[in-house]
XYZ file of C-alpha atoms in Angstrom:
713
model
C 11.683 42.779 -18.513
C 10.158 45.237 -15.842
C 13.156 44.590 -14.011
C 15.452 45.949 -16.989
C 13.283 48.989 -17.631
C 13.440 50.131 -13.709
C 17.208 49.218 -13.826
C 18.038 51.495 -17.124
C 16.557 53.987 -15.617
C 19.260 55.127 -13.168
C 22.322 52.395 -13.955
C 24.934 54.213 -11.888
C 22.778 55.073 -8.627
C 20.276 52.490 -7.317
C 18.756 54.756 -4.919
C 17.072 56.523 -7.463
C 15.213 53.389 -8.098
C 11.425 53.147 -7.410
C 12.267 49.090 -7.228
C 15.201 47.532 -5.250
C 15.588 43.878 -4.991
C 19.515 43.046 -5.899
C 21.364 42.275 -2.924
C 24.238 44.027 -4.193
C 22.184 47.332 -5.131
C 20.148 47.062 -1.683
C 23.480 46.893 0.125
C 25.156 49.605 -1.576
C 22.027 51.952 -0.609
C 21.772 50.740 3.267
C 25.701 51.767 3.651
C 26.220 54.525 1.363
C 22.901 55.725 2.851
C 21.840 57.100 -0.787
C 18.183 56.128 -0.409
C 15.343 58.403 -2.140
C 11.852 59.170 -2.210
C 11.519 57.843 -5.478
C 12.064 53.738 -3.558
C 8.581 52.195 -3.605
C 9.675 48.751 -3.116
C 12.661 46.999 -1.004
C 13.509 43.428 -0.804
C 16.631 43.264 1.949
C 18.514 39.821 1.598
C 22.266 39.002 3.084
C 22.597 34.949 0.673
C 25.920 35.801 0.625
C 26.690 35.697 4.515
C 23.368 34.504 5.503
C 24.842 33.906 9.064
C 26.033 37.438 9.715
C 24.019 39.825 11.222
C 22.964 43.083 9.246
C 23.084 45.929 11.338
C 20.652 49.252 10.176
C 20.521 52.332 11.567
C 17.643 54.025 13.394
C 16.738 56.730 10.247
C 17.484 53.389 7.715
C 14.223 54.176 5.900
C 13.634 57.801 6.996
C 13.893 59.436 3.017
C 11.899 56.315 1.938
C 8.478 58.272 2.038
C 7.161 56.973 -0.971
C 7.944 53.168 -0.039
C 5.143 50.321 -0.180
C 6.508 47.213 -0.158
C 9.499 46.389 2.170
C 10.787 42.588 2.570
C 13.565 42.117 5.250
C 14.384 38.084 5.076
C 17.826 38.218 6.778
C 19.007 38.296 10.447
C 18.490 41.665 11.103
C 19.655 44.228 14.068
C 18.898 47.477 15.148
C 19.003 49.564 18.309
C 15.671 51.974 17.038
C 13.738 52.290 14.388
C 12.496 55.977 13.912
C 10.270 56.076 10.716
C 8.277 53.568 8.586
C 6.279 55.192 5.650
C 2.483 55.642 5.960
C 2.192 54.409 2.516
C 3.173 50.692 3.118
C 1.340 47.946 1.706
C 3.237 45.263 2.636
C 5.589 44.381 5.419
C 7.039 41.502 6.006
C 10.280 41.330 8.262
C 11.142 38.149 9.303
C 13.091 38.452 12.830
C 12.041 42.339 13.058
C 14.521 42.993 16.580
C 12.450 45.355 18.221
C 9.221 45.661 20.663
C 7.453 47.310 19.036
C 6.840 49.247 15.329
C 7.857 52.726 15.565
C 5.327 55.116 17.161
C 5.031 57.257 14.596
C 4.044 54.668 12.022
C 0.151 54.922 10.990
C -0.717 51.772 9.290
C -3.772 53.063 7.853
C -2.757 51.203 4.245
C -1.267 48.229 5.299
C -2.779 45.260 3.556
C -0.213 42.461 4.990
C 1.779 42.333 8.087
C 4.756 39.230 8.073
C 6.243 39.425 11.101
C 7.227 36.313 11.634
C 10.080 34.860 14.434
C 9.589 38.406 15.298
C 10.697 40.041 18.859
C 7.457 42.121 19.142
C 5.514 42.060 22.050
C 3.168 44.386 21.160
C 2.536 46.028 17.667
C 1.882 48.961 18.861
C 0.419 51.195 22.021
C -3.349 52.198 22.101
C -5.237 51.287 18.345
C -4.295 51.930 14.765
C -6.625 52.214 11.622
C -6.597 49.319 10.117
C -9.441 49.241 7.960
C -7.812 47.736 4.623
C -5.419 45.087 6.908
C -6.517 41.847 5.341
C -3.247 39.137 6.844
C -1.187 39.388 9.884
C 1.289 36.431 10.425
C 3.251 36.753 13.900
C 4.255 33.124 13.934
C 7.003 32.037 16.608
C 6.613 35.519 17.726
C 7.477 34.197 21.813
C 7.569 37.520 23.216
C 4.296 38.665 22.036
C 1.870 39.297 24.990
C -1.130 41.561 23.572
C -3.066 41.372 20.029
C -4.030 44.274 18.681
C -8.004 45.512 19.147
C -9.574 44.277 15.856
C -12.630 46.502 16.196
C -10.357 48.919 13.325
C -9.425 45.565 11.204
C -13.338 44.972 9.703
C -11.399 43.060 6.618
C -8.928 41.007 8.483
C -9.128 37.488 6.411
C -6.443 36.035 7.873
C -4.651 36.020 11.310
C -2.099 33.532 12.367
C -0.392 33.856 16.053
C 0.783 30.129 15.872
C 3.898 29.575 18.397
C 3.559 32.658 20.432
C 4.029 31.228 23.513
C 3.986 33.866 25.677
C 0.503 35.048 24.952
C -2.032 34.823 27.541
C -5.204 35.978 25.273
C -6.818 37.121 22.922
C -9.009 40.511 22.357
C -12.185 39.745 22.420
C -13.089 42.010 19.279
C -11.794 38.858 17.243
C -14.974 37.286 18.018
C -16.979 39.701 15.691
C -14.355 39.665 12.722
C -17.131 39.015 9.994
C -14.556 38.352 7.129
C -12.139 36.205 9.067
C -11.121 32.734 6.879
C -8.165 31.493 9.131
C -7.240 31.670 12.675
C -4.440 29.710 13.906
C -3.357 29.579 17.502
C -1.403 26.400 17.592
C 1.273 26.226 19.781
C -0.084 29.055 22.221
C 0.850 26.865 25.594
C 0.208 29.999 27.788
C -3.249 30.470 26.284
C -5.787 30.468 28.691
C -8.827 32.111 27.783
C -10.390 32.506 24.203
C -13.161 34.932 23.035
C -16.189 34.288 25.506
C -18.128 33.568 22.292
C -17.246 33.211 18.529
C -19.644 33.990 15.431
C -16.899 34.599 12.925
C -19.715 34.109 10.048
C -16.720 33.784 6.992
C -14.508 30.986 9.334
C -13.210 28.484 7.603
C -10.359 27.407 10.075
C -9.829 27.104 13.761
C -6.586 25.702 14.931
C -6.322 25.532 18.641
C -4.004 22.790 18.830
C -1.123 22.753 21.592
C -3.061 24.865 23.404
C -2.314 23.017 26.854
C -3.549 25.721 29.462
C -6.579 26.484 27.559
C -9.607 25.538 29.959
C -12.479 26.361 27.966
C -14.045 26.213 24.139
C -15.827 28.855 23.024
C -19.858 29.227 22.684
C -20.924 29.316 19.138
C -23.005 32.691 19.024
C -24.658 32.220 15.272
C -24.458 29.505 12.854
C -20.880 29.467 10.993
C -21.840 27.826 8.152
C -18.378 28.044 6.164
C -16.628 26.285 9.207
C -15.274 23.674 7.469
C -11.977 22.568 10.458
C -11.574 22.538 13.605
C -8.501 21.639 15.567
C -8.325 20.959 19.012
C -5.461 18.477 19.632
C -3.176 18.681 22.516
C -5.811 20.722 24.221
C -5.464 18.529 27.272
C -7.425 20.524 29.870
C -10.731 20.889 27.273
C -12.794 18.275 28.696
C -16.270 19.372 26.952
C -17.553 21.009 23.851
C -20.210 23.570 23.935
C -24.038 21.674 22.473
C -24.578 24.623 20.320
C -21.315 23.377 18.385
C -23.894 21.188 16.371
C -24.822 24.346 14.584
C -21.504 23.999 13.210
C -23.461 21.739 10.342
C -20.769 22.304 7.145
C -18.056 20.980 9.763
C -15.324 18.454 7.563
C -12.543 18.003 9.996
C -12.893 17.799 14.028
C -9.984 16.388 15.340
C -9.836 16.270 19.532
C -6.689 14.098 19.909
C -5.128 14.356 23.070
C -8.104 16.541 25.028
C -9.757 15.543 27.964
C -12.812 14.924 26.185
C -13.559 11.137 27.429
C -16.842 10.830 25.750
C -17.328 11.887 22.051
C -20.115 14.907 22.193
C -23.623 13.179 20.949
C -24.449 15.893 18.531
C -21.213 14.731 16.612
C -22.937 12.451 14.913
C -25.331 14.940 13.396
C -22.549 16.320 11.525
C -23.221 14.572 8.161
C -20.671 16.578 6.171
C -17.812 14.956 8.459
C -15.289 13.814 6.640
C -12.268 13.096 8.936
C -12.659 12.595 12.826
C -9.281 11.973 14.901
C -10.003 10.898 18.243
C -5.899 10.112 18.789
C -4.596 9.752 22.525
C -8.017 9.960 24.302
C -7.210 7.879 27.143
C -7.222 7.588 30.645
C -6.047 5.692 33.876
C -8.838 3.513 34.111
C -11.197 2.147 32.385
C -13.988 4.792 33.098
C -12.019 7.797 31.284
C -11.203 5.519 28.086
C -13.334 7.005 24.906
C -16.441 5.329 26.125
C -18.524 4.382 22.967
C -20.712 1.879 24.492
C -21.944 4.608 27.289
C -22.603 7.275 24.503
C -24.586 4.371 22.795
C -26.873 3.873 26.506
C -27.525 8.027 26.205
C -28.915 7.810 22.538
C -30.806 4.855 23.342
C -32.656 6.667 26.800
C -33.082 9.745 24.302
C -35.112 7.961 22.141
C -37.331 6.516 24.926
C -38.508 9.806 26.406
C -39.956 10.751 22.969
C -36.856 12.615 21.489
C -36.555 12.611 17.844
C -35.089 9.571 16.365
C -31.840 9.699 15.403
C -29.519 7.599 13.121
C -27.603 5.156 13.964
C -24.738 6.033 16.376
C -21.843 5.598 13.612
C -23.885 5.475 10.189
C -25.310 8.641 10.233
C -21.934 9.640 9.230
C -21.845 8.817 5.705
C -19.488 11.164 4.116
C -16.521 10.675 7.114
C -13.446 9.326 5.308
C -11.269 9.220 7.916
C -11.452 7.874 11.791
C -8.544 8.288 13.681
C -9.131 6.294 17.330
C -5.091 5.886 18.001
C -3.960 5.150 21.817
C -7.594 5.208 23.208
C -7.608 2.644 25.534
C -10.437 0.839 23.636
C -11.067 -2.718 24.343
C -13.012 -5.245 23.101
C -16.593 -3.885 22.453
C -16.072 -0.541 22.434
C -15.903 0.131 18.871
C -20.136 -0.378 17.782
C -20.679 -2.495 15.005
C -22.663 -0.174 13.249
C -18.983 0.752 12.113
C -19.611 -0.979 8.683
C -22.367 2.031 7.685
C -19.238 4.431 7.213
C -20.101 4.156 4.018
C -17.300 6.366 2.346
C -14.536 5.567 5.115
C -11.372 5.239 3.510
C -8.877 5.609 6.263
C -9.491 3.928 10.264
C -6.429 4.379 12.767
C -7.124 1.594 15.893
C -3.450 1.258 16.510
C -2.356 1.301 20.216
C -5.407 -0.052 21.658
C -6.234 -3.398 23.620
C -8.293 -5.160 21.599
C -8.581 -9.299 21.669
C -10.806 -9.223 18.078
C -11.622 -6.704 15.743
C -14.752 -6.211 14.951
C -16.119 -8.449 11.885
C -18.404 -5.254 10.708
C -14.893 -3.898 9.753
C -15.292 -5.852 6.422
C -18.240 -4.385 5.542
C -16.008 -1.125 5.238
C -16.129 -1.686 0.939
C -14.038 1.481 0.371
C -11.792 1.290 3.159
C -7.945 2.153 1.708
C -5.656 2.446 4.579
C -6.209 0.047 8.072
C -3.574 0.765 10.460
C -3.618 -1.969 13.600
C -0.031 -0.855 15.007
C 1.018 -1.789 18.412
C -2.734 -3.469 19.266
C -1.908 -6.418 21.738
C -4.003 -8.931 20.173
C -2.160 -11.717 21.845
C -5.065 -14.050 20.449
C -5.305 -12.948 17.406
C -4.214 -15.759 15.347
C -4.368 -16.399 11.016
C -7.866 -17.987 11.262
C -8.849 -15.041 12.882
C -6.908 -12.310 10.925
C -8.608 -14.278 7.804
C -11.942 -13.223 8.566
C -11.012 -9.370 9.011
C -9.309 -8.550 6.260
C -10.465 -10.950 3.239
C -13.651 -8.980 2.590
C -11.478 -5.226 2.866
C -10.943 -5.680 -1.252
C -10.261 -1.850 -1.354
C -7.192 -1.964 1.306
C -4.345 0.051 -0.288
C -2.143 0.435 3.217
C -2.290 -2.285 6.019
C -0.084 -1.252 9.256
C 0.120 -3.981 11.873
C 3.768 -3.037 13.359
C 4.291 -4.042 17.344
C 1.904 -7.154 17.495
C 2.681 -10.502 17.930
C 1.738 -13.002 14.582
C 3.541 -15.730 14.322
C 2.016 -16.061 10.782
C 0.450 -13.721 8.862
C -2.675 -14.979 7.157
C -2.937 -16.120 3.504
C -5.889 -13.877 2.830
C -3.345 -11.351 2.174
C -2.894 -12.601 -1.412
C -6.757 -11.588 -1.720
C -5.982 -8.266 -1.143
C -5.451 -7.269 -4.821
C -5.169 -3.518 -4.441
C -2.988 -3.380 -1.406
C 0.655 -1.138 -1.923
C 1.645 -1.121 1.650
C 2.515 -3.830 4.079
C 3.667 -2.609 7.465
C 4.733 -5.253 10.266
C 7.656 -3.767 11.862
C 8.127 -4.977 15.308
C 6.557 -7.948 15.016
C 8.833 -9.649 17.028
C 6.876 -12.980 17.124
C 6.718 -13.249 13.434
C 8.803 -16.131 11.618
C 7.814 -16.442 8.009
C 5.500 -14.261 5.240
C 3.536 -15.856 3.230
C 3.550 -14.859 -0.896
C 2.254 -11.621 -1.421
C 0.274 -9.748 -3.769
C 1.989 -8.687 -6.872
C 0.242 -5.208 -6.239
C 2.441 -4.490 -3.161
C 4.913 -1.827 -3.283
C 6.883 -1.795 0.207
C 6.976 -4.679 2.345
C 8.327 -2.993 6.057
C 9.843 -5.862 8.282
C 11.899 -3.619 10.659
C 13.056 -5.263 13.562
C 11.189 -8.383 12.947
C 13.655 -10.246 15.097
C 12.286 -13.990 14.836
C 11.007 -13.712 11.181
C 13.377 -16.521 8.957
C 11.095 -17.425 5.741
C 9.838 -14.542 3.204
C 7.977 -16.812 0.720
C 9.267 -16.589 -3.130
C 6.589 -13.962 -5.151
C 4.668 -15.074 -8.007
C 4.855 -14.136 -11.777
C 3.777 -10.396 -11.932
C 0.170 -9.254 -12.895
C 0.314 -5.828 -13.143
C 2.935 -2.828 -13.040
C 4.100 -1.349 -10.225
C 6.922 1.447 -10.941
C 8.761 0.754 -8.203
C 9.003 -1.061 -4.654
C 11.001 -2.091 -1.849
C 11.435 -5.047 1.357
C 12.580 -2.854 4.349
C 13.983 -5.327 7.315
C 16.544 -3.249 9.705
C 17.849 -5.303 12.175
C 16.149 -8.584 10.813
C 19.168 -11.039 12.012
C 17.471 -14.086 11.774
C 16.012 -13.092 8.033
C 20.142 -12.106 6.828
C 20.992 -15.467 8.292
C 18.687 -17.185 6.045
C 18.603 -15.358 2.940
C 20.763 -12.650 1.896
C 19.800 -9.373 -0.221
C 21.207 -10.757 -3.575
C 18.947 -14.093 -3.735
C 16.146 -11.954 -2.591
C 16.722 -10.207 -5.463
C 17.102 -12.189 -8.182
C 13.672 -13.701 -6.671
C 12.085 -11.064 -7.725
C 13.810 -10.085 -10.732
C 12.520 -13.515 -11.682
C 8.935 -12.950 -10.545
C 8.795 -9.440 -12.071
C 11.315 -9.124 -14.962
C 11.014 -5.517 -16.180
C 7.708 -4.976 -14.982
C 9.572 -3.185 -11.991
C 11.849 0.033 -12.449
C 13.252 0.528 -9.283
C 13.937 -2.308 -6.048
C 15.160 -1.287 -3.008
C 16.358 -4.653 -0.478
C 17.350 -3.215 3.206
C 18.470 -5.639 5.738
C 21.606 -7.090 7.599
C 24.659 -7.258 5.916
C 28.487 -6.530 6.578
C 30.196 -7.786 3.073
C 29.575 -6.592 -1.000
C 29.188 -9.727 -2.566
C 31.662 -10.998 -5.202
C 28.941 -10.873 -7.777
C 29.313 -7.099 -7.958
C 32.056 -6.894 -10.601
C 32.683 -3.086 -10.051
C 33.277 -2.269 -6.004
C 35.061 0.455 -4.008
C 35.798 1.702 -0.478
C 33.913 4.750 -0.945
C 30.021 6.274 -1.097
C 30.358 6.691 -4.490
C 30.963 4.358 -7.686
C 31.664 5.334 -11.931
C 31.813 3.070 -14.623
C 32.204 3.171 -18.148
C 29.356 1.881 -20.277
C 29.812 -0.530 -23.112
C 29.193 1.455 -26.330
C 26.310 -0.872 -27.645
C 24.639 -0.995 -24.220
C 21.479 0.368 -26.100
C 21.285 -1.957 -28.848
C 22.217 -4.907 -26.865
C 18.893 -6.825 -25.642
C 20.482 -8.901 -23.372
C 21.230 -6.956 -20.290
C 17.934 -5.955 -18.035
C 19.016 -3.199 -15.880
C 21.974 -2.147 -13.186
C 22.169 -3.405 -9.619
C 24.359 -1.422 -7.025
C 24.545 -1.874 -3.187
C 26.676 -0.148 -0.132
C 27.428 -1.167 3.030
C 26.083 0.895 6.159
C 26.142 1.461 9.344
C 25.013 4.073 12.060
C 27.303 6.682 12.349
C 25.955 8.314 15.485
C 23.301 6.212 17.490
C 22.559 9.139 19.297
C 20.715 11.053 16.471
C 16.731 10.543 16.309
C 16.754 10.589 12.241
C 19.040 9.132 10.106
C 18.596 8.867 6.075
C 20.303 6.749 3.654
C 19.441 7.461 -0.019
C 20.744 6.117 -3.330
C 20.587 8.382 -6.807
C 22.948 7.820 -9.904
C 23.690 10.057 -12.681
C 24.101 8.785 -16.561
C 26.777 11.438 -18.553
C 27.957 11.234 -21.729
C 25.964 11.732 -24.800
C 22.556 12.455 -22.751
C 23.668 13.492 -19.412
C 20.729 12.508 -17.020
C 19.688 12.313 -13.389
C 17.870 8.484 -12.279
C 15.392 8.894 -10.170
C 16.531 9.222 -6.316
C 14.768 7.660 -3.523
C 15.941 7.442 0.311
C 14.256 5.887 3.859
C 14.525 6.877 7.013
C 15.844 5.523 10.139
C 16.567 6.410 13.804
C 15.258 6.056 17.464
C 12.250 8.673 15.908
C 11.235 5.590 13.770
C 11.654 2.987 16.236
C 14.632 1.627 13.506
C 17.952 2.695 15.575
C 20.685 0.367 14.065
C 23.667 -1.048 15.970
C 25.030 -3.366 13.118
C 26.069 -3.159 9.538
C 23.298 -2.974 6.651
C 23.346 -3.696 3.224
C 21.127 -1.372 0.867
C 20.781 -2.681 -2.852
C 19.326 -0.843 -5.499
C 18.217 -1.832 -8.768
C 16.992 -0.108 -11.797
C 15.553 -1.497 -14.927
C 16.744 -1.010 -18.526
C 13.631 0.994 -18.902
C 14.700 3.842 -15.793
C 17.761 4.232 -17.088
C 17.652 4.841 -20.552
C 13.471 5.620 -21.046
C 12.948 6.727 -24.907
C 14.517 5.048 -27.810
C 16.666 6.094 -30.245
C 13.533 7.172 -32.588
C 12.715 9.303 -30.337
C 15.528 10.997 -28.962
C 16.580 12.014 -32.568
C 13.054 12.990 -33.707
C 13.093 10.338 -36.503
C 16.400 10.375 -38.403
C 18.028 7.733 -39.755
C 19.600 5.649 -36.354
C 21.812 3.613 -37.962
C 24.411 6.657 -39.310
C 24.162 7.561 -35.836
C 25.003 4.495 -33.843
C 28.251 4.828 -36.940
C 29.464 8.162 -36.062
C 29.152 7.285 -32.339
C 31.238 4.360 -32.338
C 33.697 6.136 -34.603
C 33.997 8.961 -31.965
C 34.358 6.295 -29.544
C 31.647 8.569 -27.306
C 29.655 6.605 -24.915
C 27.608 6.682 -21.087
C 29.019 6.047 -18.001
C 27.043 5.844 -14.540
C 27.779 7.659 -11.373
C 25.908 5.631 -8.488
C 26.514 7.721 -5.343
C 24.740 6.387 -1.350
C 24.132 9.425 0.649
C 23.775 8.948 4.695
C 22.995 11.351 7.153
C 24.106 10.485 10.581
C 25.121 7.205 8.663
C 28.450 5.706 7.428
C 28.817 4.524 4.401
C 31.717 1.790 4.088
C 32.096 0.656 0.873
C 29.924 0.034 -2.555
C 29.418 -1.722 -5.669
C 27.722 -2.059 -9.147
C 26.786 -4.339 -11.795
C 24.934 -4.382 -15.465
C 22.655 -7.488 -14.581
C 22.154 -9.485 -17.768
C 19.219 -12.180 -18.069
C 21.940 -14.742 -17.569
C 22.948 -13.486 -14.348
C 20.181 -14.283 -12.627
C 21.321 -18.226 -13.225
C 24.754 -17.290 -11.762
C 23.255 -15.112 -8.772
C 21.708 -19.147 -7.751
C 24.701 -20.668 -8.283
C 26.826 -17.950 -6.181
C 23.968 -18.725 -2.944
C 23.376 -22.391 -3.252
C 26.099 -22.779 -1.000
C 25.382 -19.749 1.847
C 21.500 -19.515 0.941
C 19.146 -21.754 3.526
C 17.628 -24.574 0.975
C 16.688 -26.867 3.010
C 15.578 -27.823 6.925
C 19.251 -29.331 7.180
C 20.626 -25.686 7.397
C 21.655 -25.802 10.819
C 23.227 -29.491 10.292
C 25.036 -28.206 7.696
C 26.579 -25.327 9.812
C 27.715 -27.652 12.744
C 29.291 -30.378 9.793
C 31.148 -27.002 8.876
C 32.198 -25.804 12.301
C 33.238 -29.803 12.846
C 34.990 -29.706 9.418
C 36.637 -26.452 10.742
C 37.934 -27.684 14.154
C 39.288 -30.807 12.178
C 41.342 -28.435 10.412
C 42.965 -26.733 12.883
C 44.015 -29.528 14.122
C 45.498 -30.787 11.108
C 47.108 -27.580 10.429
C 45.483 -26.666 7.273
C 45.156 -22.824 6.486
C 41.252 -21.107 6.207
C 41.588 -20.796 2.742
C 41.978 -24.316 1.825
C 39.714 -25.512 4.233
C 36.973 -23.418 2.742
C 37.610 -24.688 -0.524
C 37.397 -28.455 0.801
C 33.684 -27.740 2.389
C 32.750 -25.884 -0.433
C 33.686 -29.337 -2.989
C 31.895 -31.248 -0.317
C 28.591 -29.255 -0.228
C 29.362 -29.107 -4.129
C 29.072 -32.811 -4.093
C 25.999 -33.067 -1.901
C 24.079 -30.422 -4.040
C 24.486 -32.990 -7.297
C 23.884 -35.915 -5.435
C 20.331 -34.282 -4.265
C-alpha cells in the first residue's frame, strides 16, 4: 500500500518520487538523468540483464541530497564518484568498483555499510565521524589493505572482513570496541597480527578461521563474559593459547581444528559451559606431535601433588559438552581417557581418521550420544565381537558413521539400537554381509563396499518412518547378487504403507520389464485411472531411471527425482536427491539404477471428505466420471553432470509384490548354488552356439530348465 501511495504522487516522472525500487523506473532516472532532491531511497538492480555491466556516471548521485538509503545489487562500473549524500543511513553496494569512497562523503549518519566483494582498498583517507555506525560488512573485498580507526565508531556491533586476503593487520583500536558482538576475519590469509590485547566486553562471536599466517592469538585484557564462540580453525601457525583465556568462563563453542596446538591447554577443562569442542586435524608426523591427552593428564596430576587446588577429572568436568570433534588427530590406543563416559551431555562424537585398534569401552556410558563417527579409522583387529561391546550400550544413538573400515560383518548388536536413523558404511571394502537392521533406520549408505554381497531382509516394521533409502553406489557384487526391484519388494513386504517414500540406488543398466511404462528420456507422463482414489487394491507408485556419470572430471554430481500430479488437484510430490562425485568419494563409471517408491498416502494425502469440506462425495465422483476428468502423473529425473538415459513408472498393487517375486526367481541369488547355476547357463550357451540355436530360443530353454528346477525343490 505504501508503494502504491508513493507511485501515485508522481505517475509520469519517477525521479520526483521519494523512493525508487522498480527496475524500469530506476533505469529511467539514471539514463535520463532526471533525479531530484526528493529521492530518499533507491534500489538499483539489473535482473533482466544480470550479466551485463551497468555503467554509472561520476555525478550519478549529485542531485540526491536527501538520499538516506542506497542499494546497488548488480554489476556496476564507474570511473569516478564525486558525491554521496551525507544523510545516508544505509549504503549497500555489492561489488563497489572504486578504491575509495568519495572524499567529500561524511558518514556521520551512517548506520550500516555493506560493500561486499568490492574493489575497495581503504574506505577513506584519515578519520571520519562514525558515531552512529553499527554494522560494517566488507566480505570478499580482496583489495582491502587497511581498516579504519575504530575510535570514532563506539557503537559498532558487527564487523565482517571475511576473505579480505590482502589485509595484513587490523587497527589496534578494535580491541576497545565495547559494543562489538560479532567479529569475523575468516579467510584473511595475509593477516599476521591481531590486536595485542582484546577486551571487547560485549563480544559474542570471534572468528579467525583460515588466518593461516596469524602467529599469535591475543591476550585477554579483562573478563569477556559474553564470548560464546571462538573459532581458530585453520590458524596453522598458532601454537598455544594465552592462559588467561580461562577468564572466558561462559564460552560455549571452541574450534582449534588445524592449528599447531598439539596439547589441549588444561584450562579448557574448566570451561563448564563449553558445548562444542573441535580439534579436527591437529596431528603431526610423529607421536610426539599428535594430540596427547595422556601427557595432559600427567600435568594435572603433578599440579595436584604440588598442593594445587583439586581439579575435576579430565573430561568429566565438561558436563555441558554436546559435541566433541577429534577427526584426523593421529590418535592411537589409549589416547582417549577412560573418563570420557563422564561427558554426560555428549550427543555428537567424531573420532574419524584416527589409528585405533580398539575403542574405549567407556563409550557405552555416553547415555545421550546421538551421533558417532568412526569413519576411516584403521581398526584392523576390530571384529564383530569387539564392536558389539561398544555399540550395544548406546541406546540413544541415531547416527552411526563407520565408513572406510575393515569389517567383514557388522555386529548383530545393531538391532538393539532402536533409535538408529542413519548407518553409514561407505568404503568398507571388506564388508561382505549386512545383518537385519533396526526398523528405525531411514538411510543406509553402502557406497563403494566392493565386497558386499548380502543384505538381510528387513523384519516387519514396528514404527513409522516417513522416508528411507539404501544407497549403494559402485556395489557391483551386491548388484550381481540381488537387484533393485527385489530389494524394493522385500521392503514393501516389510513396511507396507508405513514408509511414504523409499529410494534405492545401485549398479544397473536396464529398466526391469515389470515397469509397464518406459521411455528413453529423463521424464515420463502417464494418465491415472479415473477411480484410482477409490481403489483399495493399489498401494503406491514406483519409478526408476538408468543414469551414468556424464563428466567424470566434475567434483560434484547430483541426481534427484520429483513428480507432478496434474488434473483436478494439481500438486507437486516431494523431491529428494543425492550427491555423488569425487568430492564425496563416490565417482561412478558405470550405469546405475535409481528406483523410487511413493506410497498411496504420499500421492493422495487427503480424503475426498477433507477436499470437499464434507459435501456429499457420491455426486462428486459421478460428476467426475461423466466429465471424464482424471489425474495424471508426470515423473522426472534430474541429473547434474549425470546423464539420465531412460526411465520407467508403474502403479503398484498388492498382487504386484508376488509378481516381482516370480520375475526375480530366475535372476536373483537364492541359494549357495548361484555360481553353479550360472556355469550351467554358460555351458548351455556354448552348446547352443555349436548347434546353431538362436540366443532367444536358447534363453527360453534355459528359463524352462530353471523353472522345472525350482518346482522340483
